[in-house]
Coordinates of N, CA and C in Angstrom, one line a residue:
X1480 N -8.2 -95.2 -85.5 CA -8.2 -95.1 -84.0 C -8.6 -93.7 -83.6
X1481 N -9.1 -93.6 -82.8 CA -9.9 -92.2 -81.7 C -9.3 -91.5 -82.0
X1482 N -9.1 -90.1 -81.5 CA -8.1 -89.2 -81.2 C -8.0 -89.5 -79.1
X1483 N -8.8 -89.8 -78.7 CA -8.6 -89.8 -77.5 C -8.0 -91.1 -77.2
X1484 N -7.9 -92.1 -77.7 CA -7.6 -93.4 -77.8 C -5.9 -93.6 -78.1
X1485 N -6.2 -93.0 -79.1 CA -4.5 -92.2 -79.3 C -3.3 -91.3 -78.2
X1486 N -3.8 -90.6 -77.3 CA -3.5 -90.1 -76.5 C -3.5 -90.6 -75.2
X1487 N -3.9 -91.5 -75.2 CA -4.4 -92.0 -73.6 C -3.2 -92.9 -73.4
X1488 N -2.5 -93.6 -73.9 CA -1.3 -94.0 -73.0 C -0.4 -93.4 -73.0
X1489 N -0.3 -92.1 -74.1 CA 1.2 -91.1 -73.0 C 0.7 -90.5 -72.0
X1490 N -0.4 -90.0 -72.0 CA -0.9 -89.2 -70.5 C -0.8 -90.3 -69.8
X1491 N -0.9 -91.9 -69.6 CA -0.5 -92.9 -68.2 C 0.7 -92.7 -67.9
X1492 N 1.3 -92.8 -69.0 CA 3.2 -93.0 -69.2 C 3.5 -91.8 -68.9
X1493 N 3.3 -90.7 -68.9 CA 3.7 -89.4 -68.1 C 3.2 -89.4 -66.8
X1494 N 2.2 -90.0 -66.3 CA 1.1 -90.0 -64.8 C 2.2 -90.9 -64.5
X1495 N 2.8 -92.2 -64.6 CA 3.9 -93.0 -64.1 C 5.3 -92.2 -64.0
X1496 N 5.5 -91.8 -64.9 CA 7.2 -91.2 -64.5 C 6.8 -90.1 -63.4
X1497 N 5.9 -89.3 -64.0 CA 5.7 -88.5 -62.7 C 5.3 -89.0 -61.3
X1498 N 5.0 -90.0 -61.1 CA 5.1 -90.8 -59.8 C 5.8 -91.2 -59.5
X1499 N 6.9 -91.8 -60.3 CA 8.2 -92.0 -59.8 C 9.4 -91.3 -59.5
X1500 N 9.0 -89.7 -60.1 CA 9.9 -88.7 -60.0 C 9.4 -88.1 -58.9
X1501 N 7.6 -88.2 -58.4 CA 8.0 -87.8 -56.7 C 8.3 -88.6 -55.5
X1502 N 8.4 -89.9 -55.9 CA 8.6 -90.8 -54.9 C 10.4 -90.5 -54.7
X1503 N 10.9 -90.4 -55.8 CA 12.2 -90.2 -55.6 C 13.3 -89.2 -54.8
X1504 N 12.5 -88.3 -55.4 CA 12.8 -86.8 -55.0 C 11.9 -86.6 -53.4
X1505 N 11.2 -87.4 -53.1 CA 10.3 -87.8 -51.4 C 11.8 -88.0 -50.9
X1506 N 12.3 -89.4 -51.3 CA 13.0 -90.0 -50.6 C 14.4 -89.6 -50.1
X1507 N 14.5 -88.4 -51.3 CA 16.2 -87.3 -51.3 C 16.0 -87.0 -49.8
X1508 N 14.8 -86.5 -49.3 CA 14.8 -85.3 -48.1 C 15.0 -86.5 -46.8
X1509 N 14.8 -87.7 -46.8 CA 16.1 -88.4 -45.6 C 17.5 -87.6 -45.6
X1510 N 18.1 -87.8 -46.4 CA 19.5 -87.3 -46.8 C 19.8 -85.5 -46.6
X1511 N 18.8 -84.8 -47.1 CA 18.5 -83.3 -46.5 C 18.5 -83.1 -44.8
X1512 N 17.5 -84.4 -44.1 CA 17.4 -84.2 -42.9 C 18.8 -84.5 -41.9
X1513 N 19.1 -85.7 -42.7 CA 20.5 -85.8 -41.9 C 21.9 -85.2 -42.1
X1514 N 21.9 -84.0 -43.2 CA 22.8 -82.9 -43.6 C 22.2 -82.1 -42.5
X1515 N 20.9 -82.0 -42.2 CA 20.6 -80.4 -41.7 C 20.8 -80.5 -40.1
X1516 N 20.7 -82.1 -39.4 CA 21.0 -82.4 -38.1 C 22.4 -81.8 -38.0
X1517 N 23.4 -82.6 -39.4 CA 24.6 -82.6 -38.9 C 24.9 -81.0 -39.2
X1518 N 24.9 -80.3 -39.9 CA 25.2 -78.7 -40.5 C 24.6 -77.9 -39.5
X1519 N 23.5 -78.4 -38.7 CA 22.8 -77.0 -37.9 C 23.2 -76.7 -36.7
X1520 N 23.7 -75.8 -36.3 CA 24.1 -74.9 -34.8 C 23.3 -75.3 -34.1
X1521 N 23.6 -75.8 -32.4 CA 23.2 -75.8 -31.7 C 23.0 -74.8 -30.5
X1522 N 21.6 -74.5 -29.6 CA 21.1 -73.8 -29.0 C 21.6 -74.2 -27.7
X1523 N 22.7 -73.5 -27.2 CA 22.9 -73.9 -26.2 C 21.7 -73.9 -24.8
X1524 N 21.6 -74.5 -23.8 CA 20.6 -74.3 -22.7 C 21.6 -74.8 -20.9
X1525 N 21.0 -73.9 -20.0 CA 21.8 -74.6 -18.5 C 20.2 -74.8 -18.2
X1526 N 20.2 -75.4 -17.0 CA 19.3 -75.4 -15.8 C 19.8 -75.3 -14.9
X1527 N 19.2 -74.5 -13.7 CA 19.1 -74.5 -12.0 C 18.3 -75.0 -11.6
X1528 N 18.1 -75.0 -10.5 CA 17.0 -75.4 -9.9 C 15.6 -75.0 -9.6
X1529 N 15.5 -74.0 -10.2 CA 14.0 -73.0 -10.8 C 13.7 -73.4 -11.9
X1530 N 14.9 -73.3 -13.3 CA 14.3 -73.3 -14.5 C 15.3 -73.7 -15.1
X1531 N 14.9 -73.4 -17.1 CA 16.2 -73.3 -18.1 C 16.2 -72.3 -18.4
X1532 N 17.2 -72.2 -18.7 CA 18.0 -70.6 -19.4 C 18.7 -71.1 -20.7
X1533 N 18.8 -70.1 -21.3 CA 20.0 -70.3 -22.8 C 21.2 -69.9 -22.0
X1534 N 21.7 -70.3 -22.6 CA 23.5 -70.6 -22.7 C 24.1 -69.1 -22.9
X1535 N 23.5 -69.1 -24.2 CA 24.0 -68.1 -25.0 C 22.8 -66.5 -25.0
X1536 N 22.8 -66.0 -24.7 CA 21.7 -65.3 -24.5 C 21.8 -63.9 -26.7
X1537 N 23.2 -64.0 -26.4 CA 23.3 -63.5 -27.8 C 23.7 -63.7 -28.7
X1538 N 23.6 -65.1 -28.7 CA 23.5 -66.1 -29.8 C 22.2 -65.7 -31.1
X1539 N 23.0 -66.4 -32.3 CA 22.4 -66.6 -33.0 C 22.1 -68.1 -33.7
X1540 N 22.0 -68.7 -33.0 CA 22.1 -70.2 -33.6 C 20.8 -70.2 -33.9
X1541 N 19.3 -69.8 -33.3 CA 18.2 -70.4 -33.6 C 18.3 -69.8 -35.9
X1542 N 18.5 -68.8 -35.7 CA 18.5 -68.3 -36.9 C 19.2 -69.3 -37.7
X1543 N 20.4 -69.6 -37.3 CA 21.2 -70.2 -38.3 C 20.7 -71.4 -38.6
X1544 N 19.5 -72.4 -37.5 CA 19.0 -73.3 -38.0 C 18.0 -73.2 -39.2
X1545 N 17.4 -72.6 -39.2 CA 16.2 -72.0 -40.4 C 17.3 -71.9 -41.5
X1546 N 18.4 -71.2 -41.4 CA 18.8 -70.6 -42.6 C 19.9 -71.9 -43.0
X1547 N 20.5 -72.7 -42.1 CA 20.6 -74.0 -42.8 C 19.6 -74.9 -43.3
X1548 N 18.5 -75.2 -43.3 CA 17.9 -76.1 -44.2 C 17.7 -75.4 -44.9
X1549 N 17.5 -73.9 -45.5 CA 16.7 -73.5 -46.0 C 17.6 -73.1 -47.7
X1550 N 19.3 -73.0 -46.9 CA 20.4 -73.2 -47.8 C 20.3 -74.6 -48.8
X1551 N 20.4 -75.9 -47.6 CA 20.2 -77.1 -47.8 C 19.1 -77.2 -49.0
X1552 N 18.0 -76.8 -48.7 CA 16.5 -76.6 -49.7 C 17.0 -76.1 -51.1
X1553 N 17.6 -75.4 -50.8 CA 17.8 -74.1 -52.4 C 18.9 -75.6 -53.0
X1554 N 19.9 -76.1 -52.5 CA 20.7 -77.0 -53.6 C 19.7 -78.2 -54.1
X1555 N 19.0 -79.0 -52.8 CA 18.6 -79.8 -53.4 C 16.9 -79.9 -54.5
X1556 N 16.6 -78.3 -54.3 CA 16.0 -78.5 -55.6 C 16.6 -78.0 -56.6
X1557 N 17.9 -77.5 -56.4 CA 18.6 -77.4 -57.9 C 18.7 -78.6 -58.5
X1558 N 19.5 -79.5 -57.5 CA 20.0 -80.5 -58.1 C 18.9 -81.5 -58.7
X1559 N 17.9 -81.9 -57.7 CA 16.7 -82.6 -58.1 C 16.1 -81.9 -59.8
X1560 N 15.9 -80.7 -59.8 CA 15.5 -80.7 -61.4 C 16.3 -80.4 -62.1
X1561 N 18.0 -80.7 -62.4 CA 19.1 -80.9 -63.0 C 18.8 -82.7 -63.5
X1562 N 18.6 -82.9 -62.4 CA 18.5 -84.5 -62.8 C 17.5 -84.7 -63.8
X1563 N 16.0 -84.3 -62.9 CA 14.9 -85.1 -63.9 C 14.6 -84.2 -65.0
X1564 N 15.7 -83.4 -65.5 CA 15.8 -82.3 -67.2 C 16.8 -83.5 -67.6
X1565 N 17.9 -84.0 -66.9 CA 18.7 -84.7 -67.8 C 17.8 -86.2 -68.2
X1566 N 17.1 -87.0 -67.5 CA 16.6 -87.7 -67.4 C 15.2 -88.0 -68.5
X1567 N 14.9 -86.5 -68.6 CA 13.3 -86.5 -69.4 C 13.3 -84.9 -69.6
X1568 N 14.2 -84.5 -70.7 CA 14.4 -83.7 -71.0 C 13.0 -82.7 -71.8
X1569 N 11.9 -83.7 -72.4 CA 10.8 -83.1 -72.8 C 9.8 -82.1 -71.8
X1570 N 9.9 -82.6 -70.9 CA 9.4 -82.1 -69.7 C 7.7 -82.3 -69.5
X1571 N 6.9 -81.4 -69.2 CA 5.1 -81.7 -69.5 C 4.4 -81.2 -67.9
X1572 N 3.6 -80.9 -67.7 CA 2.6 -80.5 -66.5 C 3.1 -81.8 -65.4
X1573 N 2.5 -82.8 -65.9 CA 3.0 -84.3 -64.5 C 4.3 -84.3 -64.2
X1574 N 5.4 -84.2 -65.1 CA 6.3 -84.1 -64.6 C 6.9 -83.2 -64.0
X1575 N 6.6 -81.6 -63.6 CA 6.8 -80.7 -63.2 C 6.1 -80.5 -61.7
X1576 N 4.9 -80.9 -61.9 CA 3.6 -81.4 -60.9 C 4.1 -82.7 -59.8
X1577 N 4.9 -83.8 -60.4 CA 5.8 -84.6 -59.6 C 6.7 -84.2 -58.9
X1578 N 7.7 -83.1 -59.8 CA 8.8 -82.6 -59.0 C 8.4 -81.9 -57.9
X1579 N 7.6 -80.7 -58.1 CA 7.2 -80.1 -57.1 C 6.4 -80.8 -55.9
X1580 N 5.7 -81.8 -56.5 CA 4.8 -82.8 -55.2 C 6.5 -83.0 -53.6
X1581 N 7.0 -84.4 -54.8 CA 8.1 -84.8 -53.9 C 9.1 -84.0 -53.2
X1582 N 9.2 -82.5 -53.7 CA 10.0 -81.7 -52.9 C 9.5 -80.8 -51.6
X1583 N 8.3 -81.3 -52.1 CA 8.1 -80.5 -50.5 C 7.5 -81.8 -49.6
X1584 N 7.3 -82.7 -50.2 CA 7.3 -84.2 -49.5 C 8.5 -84.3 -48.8
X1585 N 10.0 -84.4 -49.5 CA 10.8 -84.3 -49.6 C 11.4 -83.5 -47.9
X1586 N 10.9 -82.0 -48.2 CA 11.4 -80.9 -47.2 C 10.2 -81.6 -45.5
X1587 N 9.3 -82.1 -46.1 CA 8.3 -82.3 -44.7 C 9.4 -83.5 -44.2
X1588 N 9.5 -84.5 -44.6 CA 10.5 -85.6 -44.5 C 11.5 -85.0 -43.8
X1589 N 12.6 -84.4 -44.5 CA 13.8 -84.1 -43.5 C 14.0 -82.9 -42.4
X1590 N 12.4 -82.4 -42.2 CA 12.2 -81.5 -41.2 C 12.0 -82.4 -39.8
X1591 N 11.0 -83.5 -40.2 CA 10.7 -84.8 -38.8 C 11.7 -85.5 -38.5
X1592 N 12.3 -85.6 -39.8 CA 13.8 -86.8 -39.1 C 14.6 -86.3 -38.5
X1593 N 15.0 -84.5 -38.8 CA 15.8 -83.8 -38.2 C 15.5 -83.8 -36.8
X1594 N 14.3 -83.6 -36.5 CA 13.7 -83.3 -35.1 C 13.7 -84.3 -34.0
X1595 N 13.6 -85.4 -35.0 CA 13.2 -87.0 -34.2 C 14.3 -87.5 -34.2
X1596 N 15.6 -87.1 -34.8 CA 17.1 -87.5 -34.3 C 17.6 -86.6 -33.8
X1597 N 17.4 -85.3 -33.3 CA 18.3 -84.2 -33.0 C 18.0 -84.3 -31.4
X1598 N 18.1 -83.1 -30.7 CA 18.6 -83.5 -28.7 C 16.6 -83.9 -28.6
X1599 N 16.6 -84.4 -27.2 CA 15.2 -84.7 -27.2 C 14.4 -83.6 -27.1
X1600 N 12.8 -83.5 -27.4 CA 12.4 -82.8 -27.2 C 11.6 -81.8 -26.0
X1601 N 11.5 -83.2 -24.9 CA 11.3 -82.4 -23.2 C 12.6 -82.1 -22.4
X1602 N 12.6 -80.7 -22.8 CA 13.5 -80.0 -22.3 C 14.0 -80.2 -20.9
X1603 N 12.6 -80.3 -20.1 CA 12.8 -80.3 -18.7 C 13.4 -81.5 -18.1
X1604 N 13.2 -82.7 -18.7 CA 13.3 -83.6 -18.3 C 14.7 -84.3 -19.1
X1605 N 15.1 -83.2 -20.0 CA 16.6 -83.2 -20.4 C 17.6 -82.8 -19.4
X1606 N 17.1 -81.4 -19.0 CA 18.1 -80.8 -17.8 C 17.7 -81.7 -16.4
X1607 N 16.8 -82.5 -16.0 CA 16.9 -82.9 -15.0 C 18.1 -84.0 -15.4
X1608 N 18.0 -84.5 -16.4 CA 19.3 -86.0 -16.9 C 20.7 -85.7 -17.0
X1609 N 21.1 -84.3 -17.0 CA 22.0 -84.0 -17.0 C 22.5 -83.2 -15.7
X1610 N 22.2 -82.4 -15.1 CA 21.8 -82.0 -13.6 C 21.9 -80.5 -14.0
X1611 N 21.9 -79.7 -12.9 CA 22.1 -78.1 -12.4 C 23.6 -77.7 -12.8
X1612 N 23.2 -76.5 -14.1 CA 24.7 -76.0 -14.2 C 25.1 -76.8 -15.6
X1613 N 24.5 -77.4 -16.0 CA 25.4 -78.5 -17.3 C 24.6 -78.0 -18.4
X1614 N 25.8 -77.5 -19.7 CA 25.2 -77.0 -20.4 C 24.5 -78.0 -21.8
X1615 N 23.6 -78.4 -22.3 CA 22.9 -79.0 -23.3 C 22.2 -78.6 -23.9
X1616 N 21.9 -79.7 -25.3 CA 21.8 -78.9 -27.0 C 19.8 -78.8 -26.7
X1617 N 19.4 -77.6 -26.7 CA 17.9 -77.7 -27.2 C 17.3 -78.5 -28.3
X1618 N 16.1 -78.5 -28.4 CA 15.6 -79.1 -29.1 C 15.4 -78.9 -30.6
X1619 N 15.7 -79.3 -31.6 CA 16.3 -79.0 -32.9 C 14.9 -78.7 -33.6
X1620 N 14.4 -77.3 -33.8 CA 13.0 -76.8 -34.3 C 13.6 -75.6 -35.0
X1621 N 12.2 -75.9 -36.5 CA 12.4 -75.3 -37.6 C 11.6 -73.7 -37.6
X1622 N 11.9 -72.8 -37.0 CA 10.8 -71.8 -37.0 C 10.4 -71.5 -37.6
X1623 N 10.9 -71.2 -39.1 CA 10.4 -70.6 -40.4 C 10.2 -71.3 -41.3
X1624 N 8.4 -71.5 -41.1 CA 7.7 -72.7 -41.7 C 7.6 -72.5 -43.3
X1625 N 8.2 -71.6 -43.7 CA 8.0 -71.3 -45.3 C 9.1 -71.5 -45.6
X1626 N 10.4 -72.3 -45.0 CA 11.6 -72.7 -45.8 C 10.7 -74.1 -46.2
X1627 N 10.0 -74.8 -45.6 CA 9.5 -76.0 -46.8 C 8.9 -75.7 -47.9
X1628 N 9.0 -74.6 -47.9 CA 8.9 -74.6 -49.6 C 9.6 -74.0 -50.7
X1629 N 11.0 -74.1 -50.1 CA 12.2 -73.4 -50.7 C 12.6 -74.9 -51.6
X1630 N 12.6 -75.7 -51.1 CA 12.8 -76.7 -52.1 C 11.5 -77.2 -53.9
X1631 N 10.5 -76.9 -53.4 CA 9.7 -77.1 -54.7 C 9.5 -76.1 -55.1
X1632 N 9.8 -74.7 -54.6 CA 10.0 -73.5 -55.2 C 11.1 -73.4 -56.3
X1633 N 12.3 -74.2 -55.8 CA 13.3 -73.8 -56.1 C 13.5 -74.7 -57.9
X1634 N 13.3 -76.0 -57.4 CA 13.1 -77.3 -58.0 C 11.8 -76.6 -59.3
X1635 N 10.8 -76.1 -59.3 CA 10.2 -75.6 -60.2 C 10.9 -74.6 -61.4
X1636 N 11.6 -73.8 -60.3 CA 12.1 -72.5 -61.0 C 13.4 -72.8 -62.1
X1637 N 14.0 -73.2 -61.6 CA 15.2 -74.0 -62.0 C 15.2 -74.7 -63.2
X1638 N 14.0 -75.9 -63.2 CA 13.5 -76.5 -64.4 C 12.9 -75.8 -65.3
X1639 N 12.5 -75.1 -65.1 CA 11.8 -73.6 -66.0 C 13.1 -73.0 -67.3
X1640 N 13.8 -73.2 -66.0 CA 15.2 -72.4 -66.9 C 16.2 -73.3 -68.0
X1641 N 16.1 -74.1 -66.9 CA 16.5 -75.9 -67.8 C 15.9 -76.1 -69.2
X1642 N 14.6 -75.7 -69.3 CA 13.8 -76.4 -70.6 C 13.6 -75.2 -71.1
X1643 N 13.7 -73.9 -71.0 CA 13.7 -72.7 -71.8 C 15.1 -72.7 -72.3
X1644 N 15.8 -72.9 -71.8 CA 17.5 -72.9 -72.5 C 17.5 -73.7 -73.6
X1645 N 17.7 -75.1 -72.7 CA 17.7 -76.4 -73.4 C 16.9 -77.2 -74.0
X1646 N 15.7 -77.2 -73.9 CA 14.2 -77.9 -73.9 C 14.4 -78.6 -75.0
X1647 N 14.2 -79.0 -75.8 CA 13.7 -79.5 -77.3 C 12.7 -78.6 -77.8
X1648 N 12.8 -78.0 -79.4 CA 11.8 -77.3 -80.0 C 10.8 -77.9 -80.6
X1649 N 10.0 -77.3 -80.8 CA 8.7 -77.8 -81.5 C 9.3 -77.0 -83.1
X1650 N 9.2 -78.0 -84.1 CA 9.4 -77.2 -85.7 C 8.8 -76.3 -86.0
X1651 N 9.3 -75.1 -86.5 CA 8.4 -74.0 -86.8 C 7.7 -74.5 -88.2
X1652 N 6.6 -73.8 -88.4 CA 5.5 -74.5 -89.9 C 6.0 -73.9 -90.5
X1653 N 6.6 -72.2 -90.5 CA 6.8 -71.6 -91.1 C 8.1 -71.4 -91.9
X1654 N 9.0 -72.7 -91.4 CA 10.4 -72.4 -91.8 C 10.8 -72.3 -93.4
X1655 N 10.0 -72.7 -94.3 CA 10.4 -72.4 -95.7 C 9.5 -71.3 -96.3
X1656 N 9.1 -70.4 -95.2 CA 8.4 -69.0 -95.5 C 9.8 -68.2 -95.7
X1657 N 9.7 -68.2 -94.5 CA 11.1 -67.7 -93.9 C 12.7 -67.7 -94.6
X1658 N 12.7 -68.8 -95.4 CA 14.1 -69.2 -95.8 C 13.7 -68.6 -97.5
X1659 N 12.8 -68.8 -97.7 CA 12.3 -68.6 -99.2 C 11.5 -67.8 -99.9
X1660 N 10.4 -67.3 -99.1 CA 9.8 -66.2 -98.8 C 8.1 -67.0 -99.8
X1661 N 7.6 -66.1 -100.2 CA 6.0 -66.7 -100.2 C 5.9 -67.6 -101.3
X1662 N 7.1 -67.8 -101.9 CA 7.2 -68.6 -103.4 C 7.5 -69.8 -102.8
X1663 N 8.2 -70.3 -102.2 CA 8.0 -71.9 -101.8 C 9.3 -72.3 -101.9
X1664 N 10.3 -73.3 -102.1 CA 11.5 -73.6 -101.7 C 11.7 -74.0 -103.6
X1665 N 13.0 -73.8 -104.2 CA 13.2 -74.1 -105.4 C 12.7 -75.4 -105.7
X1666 N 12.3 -75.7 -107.5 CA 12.2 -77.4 -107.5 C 13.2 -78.2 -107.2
X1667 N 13.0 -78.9 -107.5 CA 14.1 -80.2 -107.5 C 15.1 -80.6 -108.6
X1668 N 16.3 -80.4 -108.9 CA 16.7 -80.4 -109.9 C 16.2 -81.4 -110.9
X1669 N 16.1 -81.3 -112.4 CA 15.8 -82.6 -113.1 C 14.2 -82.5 -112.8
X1670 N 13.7 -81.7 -112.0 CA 12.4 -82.7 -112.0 C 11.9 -81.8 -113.3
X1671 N 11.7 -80.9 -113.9 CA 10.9 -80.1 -115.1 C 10.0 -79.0 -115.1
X1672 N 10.1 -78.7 -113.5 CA 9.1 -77.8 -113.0 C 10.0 -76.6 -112.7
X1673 N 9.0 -75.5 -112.2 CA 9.8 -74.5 -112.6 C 8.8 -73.9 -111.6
X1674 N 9.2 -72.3 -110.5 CA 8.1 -71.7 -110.0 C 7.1 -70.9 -110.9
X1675 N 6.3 -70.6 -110.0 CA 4.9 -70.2 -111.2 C 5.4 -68.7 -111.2
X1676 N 6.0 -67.9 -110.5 CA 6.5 -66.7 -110.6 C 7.8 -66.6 -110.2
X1677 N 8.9 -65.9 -110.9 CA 9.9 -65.5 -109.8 C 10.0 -64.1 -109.6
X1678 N 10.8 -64.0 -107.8 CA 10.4 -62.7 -107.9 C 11.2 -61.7 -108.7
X1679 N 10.4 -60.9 -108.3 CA 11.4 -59.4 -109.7 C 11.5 -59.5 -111.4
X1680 N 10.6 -60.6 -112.1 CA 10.4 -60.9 -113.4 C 9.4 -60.5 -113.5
X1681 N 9.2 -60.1 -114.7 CA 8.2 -59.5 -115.3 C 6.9 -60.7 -116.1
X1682 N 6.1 -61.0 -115.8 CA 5.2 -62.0 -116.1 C 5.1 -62.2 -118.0
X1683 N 5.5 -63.3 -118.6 CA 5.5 -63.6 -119.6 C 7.0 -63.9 -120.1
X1684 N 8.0 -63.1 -119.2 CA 9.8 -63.4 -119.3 C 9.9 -64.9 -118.6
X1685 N 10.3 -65.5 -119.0 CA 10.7 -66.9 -118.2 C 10.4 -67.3 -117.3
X1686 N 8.9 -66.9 -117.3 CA 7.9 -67.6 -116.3 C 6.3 -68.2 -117.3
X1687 N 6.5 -69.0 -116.5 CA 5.2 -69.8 -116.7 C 3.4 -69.0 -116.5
X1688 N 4.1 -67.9 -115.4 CA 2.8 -67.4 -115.4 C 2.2 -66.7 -116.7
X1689 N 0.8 -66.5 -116.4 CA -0.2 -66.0 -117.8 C 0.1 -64.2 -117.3
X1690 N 1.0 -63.5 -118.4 CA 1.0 -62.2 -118.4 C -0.3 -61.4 -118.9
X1691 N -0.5 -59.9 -118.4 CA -1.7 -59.1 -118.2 C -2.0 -59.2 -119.9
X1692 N -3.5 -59.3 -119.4 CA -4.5 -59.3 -120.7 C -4.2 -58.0 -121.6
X1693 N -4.3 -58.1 -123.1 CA -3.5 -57.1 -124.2 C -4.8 -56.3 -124.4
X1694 N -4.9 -55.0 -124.0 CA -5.9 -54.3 -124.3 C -6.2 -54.2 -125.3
X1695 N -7.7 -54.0 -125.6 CA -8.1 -53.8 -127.3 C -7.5 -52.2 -127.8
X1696 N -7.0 -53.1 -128.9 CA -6.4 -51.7 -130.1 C -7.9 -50.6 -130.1
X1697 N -7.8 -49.2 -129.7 CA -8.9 -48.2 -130.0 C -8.9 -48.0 -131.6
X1698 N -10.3 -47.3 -131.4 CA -11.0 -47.4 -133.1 C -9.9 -46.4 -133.4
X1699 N -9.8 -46.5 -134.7 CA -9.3 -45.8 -135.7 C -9.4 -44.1 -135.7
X1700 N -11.0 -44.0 -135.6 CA -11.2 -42.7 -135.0 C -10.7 -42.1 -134.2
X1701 N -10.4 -42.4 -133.1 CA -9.8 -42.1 -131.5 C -8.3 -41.4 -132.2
X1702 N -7.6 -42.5 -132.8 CA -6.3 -41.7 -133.5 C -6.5 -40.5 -134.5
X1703 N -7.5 -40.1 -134.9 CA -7.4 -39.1 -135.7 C -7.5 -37.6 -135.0
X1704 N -7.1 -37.2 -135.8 CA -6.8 -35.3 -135.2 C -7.4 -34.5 -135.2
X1705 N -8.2 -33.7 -133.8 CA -9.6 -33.2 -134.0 C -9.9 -31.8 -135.5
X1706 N -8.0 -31.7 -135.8 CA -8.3 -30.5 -137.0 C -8.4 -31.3 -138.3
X1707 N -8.0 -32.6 -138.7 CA -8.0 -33.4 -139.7 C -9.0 -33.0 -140.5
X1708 N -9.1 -33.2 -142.0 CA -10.6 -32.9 -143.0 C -11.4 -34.1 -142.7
X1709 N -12.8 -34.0 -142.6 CA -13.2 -35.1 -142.6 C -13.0 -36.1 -143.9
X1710 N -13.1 -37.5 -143.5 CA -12.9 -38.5 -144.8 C -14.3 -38.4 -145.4
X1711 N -14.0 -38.7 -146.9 CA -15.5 -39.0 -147.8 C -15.9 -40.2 -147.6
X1712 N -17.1 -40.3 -147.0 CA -17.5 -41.7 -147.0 C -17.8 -42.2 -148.2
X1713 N -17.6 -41.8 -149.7 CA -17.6 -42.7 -151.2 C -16.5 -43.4 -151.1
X1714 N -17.0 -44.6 -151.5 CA -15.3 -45.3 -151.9 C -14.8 -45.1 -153.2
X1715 N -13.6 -45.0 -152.8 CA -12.4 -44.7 -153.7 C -12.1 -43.3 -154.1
X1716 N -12.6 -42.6 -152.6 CA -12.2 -41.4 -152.4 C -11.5 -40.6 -151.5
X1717 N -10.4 -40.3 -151.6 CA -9.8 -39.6 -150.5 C -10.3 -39.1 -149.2

């Protein structure tokens, strides 16, 4: 079989879970929007008969709406990649690429639903429904457009930490270098083998290896002593 042939249905089977892990994590942010309706301060407003006014002139509620979803944002991408680490603990680019898709799917979702269930949005025609003098909730708007990305920010960062802690390892190649050092892991008892060196023996002591070649014995000459008499080359003569 291929090598590409081989690999081609976990990259679909990761392309699938990762579509279903952002469909999922899309669908969290209903539940974000309707925490952030109910959790967020409202803006007080009156009308007269010229105009609208705030209520509250030194108020901080607009703030506090931003900084509620944006609180809201930071848990639920904790929680979202708590789940899909416990779920698919290997992790991989699509499924990280999923999480992060659906979480800011996710934060766009419970930004509209917030808006489209919270007070209406024509103000003017709010204070005419209520009359002159009657105080009501403004219209529920996110001003700080980079809390939608507090959630797949968050949701990325988080799972980073998840699979560096906890992840599954890859086997090191090296682990019986390491344990054993360059000679290799002992034999097997019974089997009859034996290493070709060990360390700290001297080659030819109880090793198999071939100890250093025996230098040739020097001539005879070499040992003699430069005051010695020369020998008689007659035989059988001193």
């Amino acid at each position: 079989m291929a090598y590409g042939q081989d690999e081609g249905p976990g990259i679909r089977a990761e392309l699938r879970e990762a579509a279903v892990i952002m469909a999922a994590v899309a669908a969290a942010g209903a539940l974000l929007g309707l925490l952030w309706l109910w959790l967020a301060p409202r803006v007080p407003l009156v009308a007269d008969a010229d105009a609208v006014y705030l209520g509250d002139t030194e108020g901080e509620q607009a703030i506090g709406i931003d900084g509620t979803f944006t609180l809201l944002a930071v848990g639920f991408g904790a929680v979202s990649a708590l789940v899909v680490f416990l779920v698919r603990r290997r992790g991989g680019i699509p499924l990280v690429a999923g999480l992060a898709v659906g979480g800011l799917l996710g934060a766009l979702l419970a930004w509209r639903l917030g808006v489209w269930l919270g007070p209406p949005q024509d103000v003017v025609a709010h204070a005419k429904e209520v009359g002159k003098g009657v105080t009501f909730d403004a219209p529920l708007k996110l001003e700080a457009r980079g809390a939608l990305l507090v959630w797949p920010v968050t949701a990325m960062l988080v799972h980073l930490c998840l699979t560096a802690l906890f992840g599954p390892r890859d086997p090191d190649p090296y682990a019986d270098l390491h344990a054993y050092g360059p000679y290799g892991p002992p034999p097997a008892e019974g089997s009859g083998e034996g290493p070709a060196h060990q360390p700290g023996a001297w080659p030819g002591w109880g090793s198999t290896a071939p100890g250093p070649e025996p230098r040739d014995t020097p001539p005879a000459d070499q040992d003699r002593s430069p005051y010695a008499p020369p020998e008689d080359p007659r035989p059988g003569r001193p």
